[in-house]
Amino acid sequence: MATASLTEYLFFSGLLFAIGLAGVILRRNIIVIFMCLEMMLAAASLTLVAFSRQRIVDGLPDYDGQMLVFFIITVAAAEVAVGLAIIVALYRARKTISTDDLTSLKN
């Protein structure tokens, strides 16, 4: 079984991040934008894990990057809870999830 090199992981991570960034910039649906932000966070986590696996300390991979990913996942879970609550509140108030219609914070 062949293992992927660091370059392949970084290429995939960069591609994932670019797709997420394009989704944030180009899309108008707030839920799609939210999912694209999560995709960008996953790309950053993949990069941390790839570099963590590449760095060898005493014959074992350095797990510092992978430990940081657990904190990223925890923050992402909190972000999802708060973000979805805000999206639901905006939908209830405005009856839309399009960012074009959400131009001000006033009712």
Coordinates of C-alpha atoms in Angstrom, one line a residue:
M1 CA 0.0 0.0 0.0
A2 CA 1.5 3.3 -1.1
T3 CA 1.2 6.3 1.3
A4 CA 0.6 9.8 0.1
S5 CA 3.4 12.3 0.3
L6 CA 3.3 15.6 2.0
T7 CA 3.0 17.4 -1.3
E8 CA -0.1 15.4 -2.2
Y9 CA -1.7 16.2 1.2
L10 CA -0.9 19.9 0.8
F11 CA -2.2 20.0 -2.7
F12 CA -5.5 18.4 -1.6
S13 CA -5.7 20.8 1.3
G14 CA -5.0 23.8 -0.9
L15 CA -7.7 22.6 -3.3
L16 CA -10.2 22.1 -0.6
F17 CA -9.4 25.6 0.8
A18 CA -9.7 27.2 -2.6
I19 CA -13.1 25.5 -3.2
G20 CA -14.3 26.8 0.2
L21 CA -13.0 30.3 -0.5
A22 CA -14.7 30.4 -3.9
G23 CA -17.9 29.2 -2.3
V24 CA -17.7 32.0 0.3
I25 CA -17.0 34.7 -2.3
L26 CA -19.4 33.5 -5.0
R27 CA -22.4 32.1 -3.3
R28 CA -25.3 34.0 -1.9
N29 CA -27.0 31.4 0.2
I30 CA -26.0 31.9 3.8
I31 CA -26.1 28.1 4.6
V32 CA -23.8 27.3 1.6
I33 CA -21.4 30.1 2.8
F34 CA -21.5 28.5 6.3
M35 CA -20.6 25.1 4.9
C36 CA -17.8 26.5 2.8
L37 CA -16.3 28.1 5.9
E38 CA -16.4 24.7 7.5
M39 CA -14.6 23.3 4.5
M40 CA -11.9 25.9 4.8
L41 CA -11.5 24.9 8.5
A42 CA -11.2 21.2 7.5
A43 CA -8.5 22.2 4.9
A44 CA -6.5 23.9 7.7
S45 CA -6.9 20.9 9.9
L46 CA -5.7 18.6 7.1
T47 CA -2.6 20.7 6.7
L48 CA -1.8 20.5 10.4
V49 CA -2.2 16.8 10.4
A50 CA 0.0 16.4 7.3
F51 CA 2.8 18.5 8.8
S52 CA 2.4 16.7 12.1
R53 CA 2.8 13.3 10.4
Q54 CA 5.8 14.5 8.4
R55 CA 7.8 15.6 11.4
I56 CA 9.4 12.7 13.1
V57 CA 10.6 12.9 16.7
D58 CA 12.4 9.9 18.3
G59 CA 11.1 7.6 15.5
L60 CA 7.5 8.6 16.0
P61 CA 5.4 11.3 14.3
D62 CA 5.1 14.5 16.3
Y63 CA 1.5 14.6 17.5
D64 CA 1.4 18.3 18.4
G65 CA -0.5 19.3 15.2
Q66 CA -3.0 16.5 15.6
M67 CA -3.6 17.7 19.2
L68 CA -4.3 21.1 17.8
V69 CA -6.9 19.6 15.4
F70 CA -8.9 18.4 18.4
F71 CA -9.2 22.0 19.6
I72 CA -10.1 23.1 16.1
I73 CA -12.9 20.5 16.0
T74 CA -14.2 21.8 19.4
V75 CA -14.2 25.4 18.2
A76 CA -15.9 24.3 14.9
A77 CA -18.6 22.5 16.9
A78 CA -19.3 25.6 18.9
E79 CA -19.2 27.7 15.7
V80 CA -21.8 25.4 14.1
A81 CA -24.2 25.7 17.1
V82 CA -23.9 29.5 17.3
G83 CA -23.9 30.0 13.5
L84 CA -27.0 27.8 12.9
A85 CA -28.8 29.6 15.7
I86 CA -28.1 33.0 14.1
I87 CA -29.2 31.6 10.7
V88 CA -32.5 30.3 12.1
A89 CA -33.0 33.7 13.9
L90 CA -32.4 35.6 10.6
Y91 CA -34.7 33.3 8.7
R92 CA -37.5 33.7 11.2
A93 CA -37.1 37.5 11.2
R94 CA -36.6 38.0 7.4
K95 CA -38.0 34.9 5.8
T96 CA -35.0 34.6 3.6
I97 CA -31.5 33.1 3.7
S98 CA -30.1 35.0 0.8
T99 CA -27.3 37.4 1.6
D100 CA -28.6 39.9 -1.0
D101 CA -31.7 40.4 1.1
L102 CA -29.8 40.7 4.4
T103 CA -28.1 44.1 3.8
S104 CA -28.8 45.7 7.2
L105 CA -29.3 44.6 10.8
K106 CA -32.5 46.6 11.2
N107 CA -36.0 45.1 10.9

